[in-house]
PDB file of C-alpha atoms and ligand atoms in Angstrom:
ATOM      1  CA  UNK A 878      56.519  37.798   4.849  1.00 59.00           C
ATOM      2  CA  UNK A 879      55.835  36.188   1.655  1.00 60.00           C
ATOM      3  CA  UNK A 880      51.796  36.254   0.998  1.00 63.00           C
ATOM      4  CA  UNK A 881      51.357  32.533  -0.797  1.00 63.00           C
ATOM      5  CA  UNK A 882      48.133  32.051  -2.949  1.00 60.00           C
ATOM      6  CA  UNK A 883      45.874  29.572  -2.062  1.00 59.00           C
ATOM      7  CA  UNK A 884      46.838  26.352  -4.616  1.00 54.00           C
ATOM      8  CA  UNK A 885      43.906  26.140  -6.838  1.00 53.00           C
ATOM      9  CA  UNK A 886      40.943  23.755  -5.770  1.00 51.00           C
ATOM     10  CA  UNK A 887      41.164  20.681  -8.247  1.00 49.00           C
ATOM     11  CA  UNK A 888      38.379  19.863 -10.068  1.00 52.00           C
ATOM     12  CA  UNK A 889      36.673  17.007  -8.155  1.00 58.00           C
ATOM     13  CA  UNK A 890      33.264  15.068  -8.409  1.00 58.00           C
ATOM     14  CA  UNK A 891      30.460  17.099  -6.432  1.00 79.00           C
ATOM     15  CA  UNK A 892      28.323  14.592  -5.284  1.00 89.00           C
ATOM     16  CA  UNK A 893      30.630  11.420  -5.999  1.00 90.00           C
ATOM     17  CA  UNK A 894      29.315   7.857  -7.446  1.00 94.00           C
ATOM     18  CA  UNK A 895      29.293   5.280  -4.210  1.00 96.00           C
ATOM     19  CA  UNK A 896      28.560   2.059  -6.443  1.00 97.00           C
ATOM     20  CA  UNK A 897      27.079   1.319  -9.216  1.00 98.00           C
ATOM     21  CA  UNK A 898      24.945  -2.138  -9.715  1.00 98.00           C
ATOM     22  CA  UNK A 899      25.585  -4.498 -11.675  1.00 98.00           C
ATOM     23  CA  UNK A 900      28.838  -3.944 -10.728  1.00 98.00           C
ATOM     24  CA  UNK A 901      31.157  -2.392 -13.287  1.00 98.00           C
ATOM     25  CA  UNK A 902      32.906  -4.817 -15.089  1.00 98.00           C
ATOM     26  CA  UNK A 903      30.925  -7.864 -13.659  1.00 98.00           C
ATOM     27  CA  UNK A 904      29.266 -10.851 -15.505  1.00 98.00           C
ATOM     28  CA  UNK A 905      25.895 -11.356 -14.205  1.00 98.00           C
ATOM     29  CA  UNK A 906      24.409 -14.978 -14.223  1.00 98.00           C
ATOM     30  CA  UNK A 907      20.666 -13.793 -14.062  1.00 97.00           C
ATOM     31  CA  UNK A 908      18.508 -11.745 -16.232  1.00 98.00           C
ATOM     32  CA  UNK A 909      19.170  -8.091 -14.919  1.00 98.00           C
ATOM     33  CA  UNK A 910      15.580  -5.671 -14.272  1.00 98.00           C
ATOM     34  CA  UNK A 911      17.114  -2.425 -13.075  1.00 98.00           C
ATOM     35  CA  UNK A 912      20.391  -0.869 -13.287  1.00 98.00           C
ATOM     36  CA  UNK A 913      21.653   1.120 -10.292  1.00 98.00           C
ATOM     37  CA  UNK A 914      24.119   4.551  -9.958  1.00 98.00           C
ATOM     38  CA  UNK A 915      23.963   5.293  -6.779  1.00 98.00           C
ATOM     39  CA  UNK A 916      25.706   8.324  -5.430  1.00 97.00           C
ATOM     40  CA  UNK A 917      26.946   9.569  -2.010  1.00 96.00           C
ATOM     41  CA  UNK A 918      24.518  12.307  -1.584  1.00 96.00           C
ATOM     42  CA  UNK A 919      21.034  12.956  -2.576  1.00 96.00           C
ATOM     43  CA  UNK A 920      21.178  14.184  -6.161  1.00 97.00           C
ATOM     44  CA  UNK A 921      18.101  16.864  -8.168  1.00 96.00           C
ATOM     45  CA  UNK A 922      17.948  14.888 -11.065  1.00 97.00           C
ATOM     46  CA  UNK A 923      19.178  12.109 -12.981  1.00 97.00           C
ATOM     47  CA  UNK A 924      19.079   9.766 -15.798  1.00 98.00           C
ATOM     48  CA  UNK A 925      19.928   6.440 -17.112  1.00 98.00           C
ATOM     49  CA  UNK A 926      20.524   5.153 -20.959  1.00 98.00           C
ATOM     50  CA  UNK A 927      21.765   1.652 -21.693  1.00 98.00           C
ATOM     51  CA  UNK A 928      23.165   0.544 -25.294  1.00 98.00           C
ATOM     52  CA  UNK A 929      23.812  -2.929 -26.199  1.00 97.00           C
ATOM     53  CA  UNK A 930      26.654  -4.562 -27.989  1.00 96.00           C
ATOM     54  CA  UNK A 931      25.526  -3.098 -31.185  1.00 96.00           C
ATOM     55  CA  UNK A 932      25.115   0.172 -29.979  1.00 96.00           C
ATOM     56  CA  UNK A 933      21.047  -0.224 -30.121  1.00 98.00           C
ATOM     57  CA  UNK A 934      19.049   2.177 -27.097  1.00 98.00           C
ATOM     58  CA  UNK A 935      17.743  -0.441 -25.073  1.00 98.00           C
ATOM     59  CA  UNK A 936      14.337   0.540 -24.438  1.00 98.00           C
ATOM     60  CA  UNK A 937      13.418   1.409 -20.750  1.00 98.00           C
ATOM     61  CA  UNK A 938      10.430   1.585 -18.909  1.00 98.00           C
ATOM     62  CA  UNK A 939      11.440   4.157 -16.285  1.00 98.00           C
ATOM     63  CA  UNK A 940      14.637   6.296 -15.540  1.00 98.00           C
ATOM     64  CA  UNK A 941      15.616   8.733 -13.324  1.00 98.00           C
ATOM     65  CA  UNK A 942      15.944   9.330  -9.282  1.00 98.00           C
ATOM     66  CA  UNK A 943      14.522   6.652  -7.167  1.00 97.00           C
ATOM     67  CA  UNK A 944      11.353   8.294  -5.470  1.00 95.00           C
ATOM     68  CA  UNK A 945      12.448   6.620  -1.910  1.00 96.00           C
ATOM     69  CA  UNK A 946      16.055   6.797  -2.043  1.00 97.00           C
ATOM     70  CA  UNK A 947      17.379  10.666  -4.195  1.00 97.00           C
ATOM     71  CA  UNK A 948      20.508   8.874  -3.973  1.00 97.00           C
ATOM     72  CA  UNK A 949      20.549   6.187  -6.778  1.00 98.00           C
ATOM     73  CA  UNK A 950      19.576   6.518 -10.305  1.00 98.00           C
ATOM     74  CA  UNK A 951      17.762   3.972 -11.784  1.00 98.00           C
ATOM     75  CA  UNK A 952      16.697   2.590 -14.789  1.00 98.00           C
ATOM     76  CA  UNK A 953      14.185  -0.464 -15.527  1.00 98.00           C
ATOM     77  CA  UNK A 954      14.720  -1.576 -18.651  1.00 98.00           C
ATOM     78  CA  UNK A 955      11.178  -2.793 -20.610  1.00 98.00           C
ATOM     79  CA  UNK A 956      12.156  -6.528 -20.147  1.00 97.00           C
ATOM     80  CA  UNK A 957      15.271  -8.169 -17.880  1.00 98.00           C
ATOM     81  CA  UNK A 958      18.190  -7.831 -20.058  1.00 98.00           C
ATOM     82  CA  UNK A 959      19.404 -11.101 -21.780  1.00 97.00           C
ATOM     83  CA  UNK A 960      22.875 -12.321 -22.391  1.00 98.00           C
ATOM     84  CA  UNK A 961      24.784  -9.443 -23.798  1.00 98.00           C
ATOM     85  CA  UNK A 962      27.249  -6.780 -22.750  1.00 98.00           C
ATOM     86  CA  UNK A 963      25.426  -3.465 -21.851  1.00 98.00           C
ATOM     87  CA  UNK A 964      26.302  -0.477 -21.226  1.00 98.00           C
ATOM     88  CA  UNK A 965      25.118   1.901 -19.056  1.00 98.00           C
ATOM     89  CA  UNK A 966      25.452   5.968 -18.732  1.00 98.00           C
ATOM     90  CA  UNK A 967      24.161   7.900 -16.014  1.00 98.00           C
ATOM     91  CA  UNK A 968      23.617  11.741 -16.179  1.00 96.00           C
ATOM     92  CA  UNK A 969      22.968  13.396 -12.843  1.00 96.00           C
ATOM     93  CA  UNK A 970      22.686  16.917 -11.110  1.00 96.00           C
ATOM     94  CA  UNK A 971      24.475  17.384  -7.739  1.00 95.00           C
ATOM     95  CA  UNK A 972      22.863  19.523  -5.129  1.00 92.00           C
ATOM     96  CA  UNK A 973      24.575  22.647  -5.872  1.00 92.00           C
ATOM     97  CA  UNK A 974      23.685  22.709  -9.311  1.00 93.00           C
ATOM     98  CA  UNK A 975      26.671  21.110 -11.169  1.00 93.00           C
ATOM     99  CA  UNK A 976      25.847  18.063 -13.432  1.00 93.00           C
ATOM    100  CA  UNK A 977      28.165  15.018 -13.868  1.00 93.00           C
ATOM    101  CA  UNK A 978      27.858  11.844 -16.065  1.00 95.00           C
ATOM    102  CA  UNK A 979      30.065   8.641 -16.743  1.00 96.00           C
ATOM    103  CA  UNK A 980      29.589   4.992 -17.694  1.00 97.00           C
ATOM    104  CA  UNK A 981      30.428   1.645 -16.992  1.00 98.00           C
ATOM    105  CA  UNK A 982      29.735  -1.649 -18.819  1.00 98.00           C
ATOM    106  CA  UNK A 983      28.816  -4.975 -17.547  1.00 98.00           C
ATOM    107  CA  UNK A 984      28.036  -8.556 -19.158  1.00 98.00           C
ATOM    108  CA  UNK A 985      25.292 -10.952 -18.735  1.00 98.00           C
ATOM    109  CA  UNK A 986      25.522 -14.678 -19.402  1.00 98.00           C
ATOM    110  CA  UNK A 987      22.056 -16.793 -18.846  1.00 95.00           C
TER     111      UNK A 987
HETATM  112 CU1  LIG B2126      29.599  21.238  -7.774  1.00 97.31          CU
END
């Protein structure tokens, strides 16, 4: 009998991203006051940077794991962002330990 070895275990997301808000892609017809990752599990950590068009840090007033919900990422940027395209990239820890990022882009038009 031929012993067969297990096929090797792809490399998939840990914790995987549910949604992300705004959604990715989307024009938003409102001033926008947090950005939202939100993942399927509760993750350790996590972070949130957003760049405008130019490539400029938009400055934030808070970033990282929501304190009543481990599962979404957030970040609050200083004042609602304006008309612009924005993009957003989320760093985040899983439960067992391994870290993931990724980032997706959205437009606002007030
Ligand atoms: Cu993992």
């Amino acid at each position: 009998m031929n012993v067969v070895a297990p096929a090797p275990v792809a490399a998939a997301a840990h914790t995987p991203l549910k949604s992300v808000s705004p959604k990715r892609n989307s024009t938003q017809h409102k001033a926008v006051a947090d950005v939202r990752a939100t993942f399927k599990a509760k993750m350790q950590t996590g972070l949130i940077s957003i760049t405008n068009a130019s490539g400029a840090t938009v400055p934030l007033k808070s970033s990282g794991l929501m304190s009543s919900n481990k599962a979404v990422v957030r970040g609050v940027p200083t004042s609602p962002l304006k008309s612009g395209t924005y993009k957003v990239s989320w760093r985040a820890r899983a439960s067992d330990g391994h870290s993931e990022k990724g980032t997706w882009t959205f437009k606002v038009a007030v």
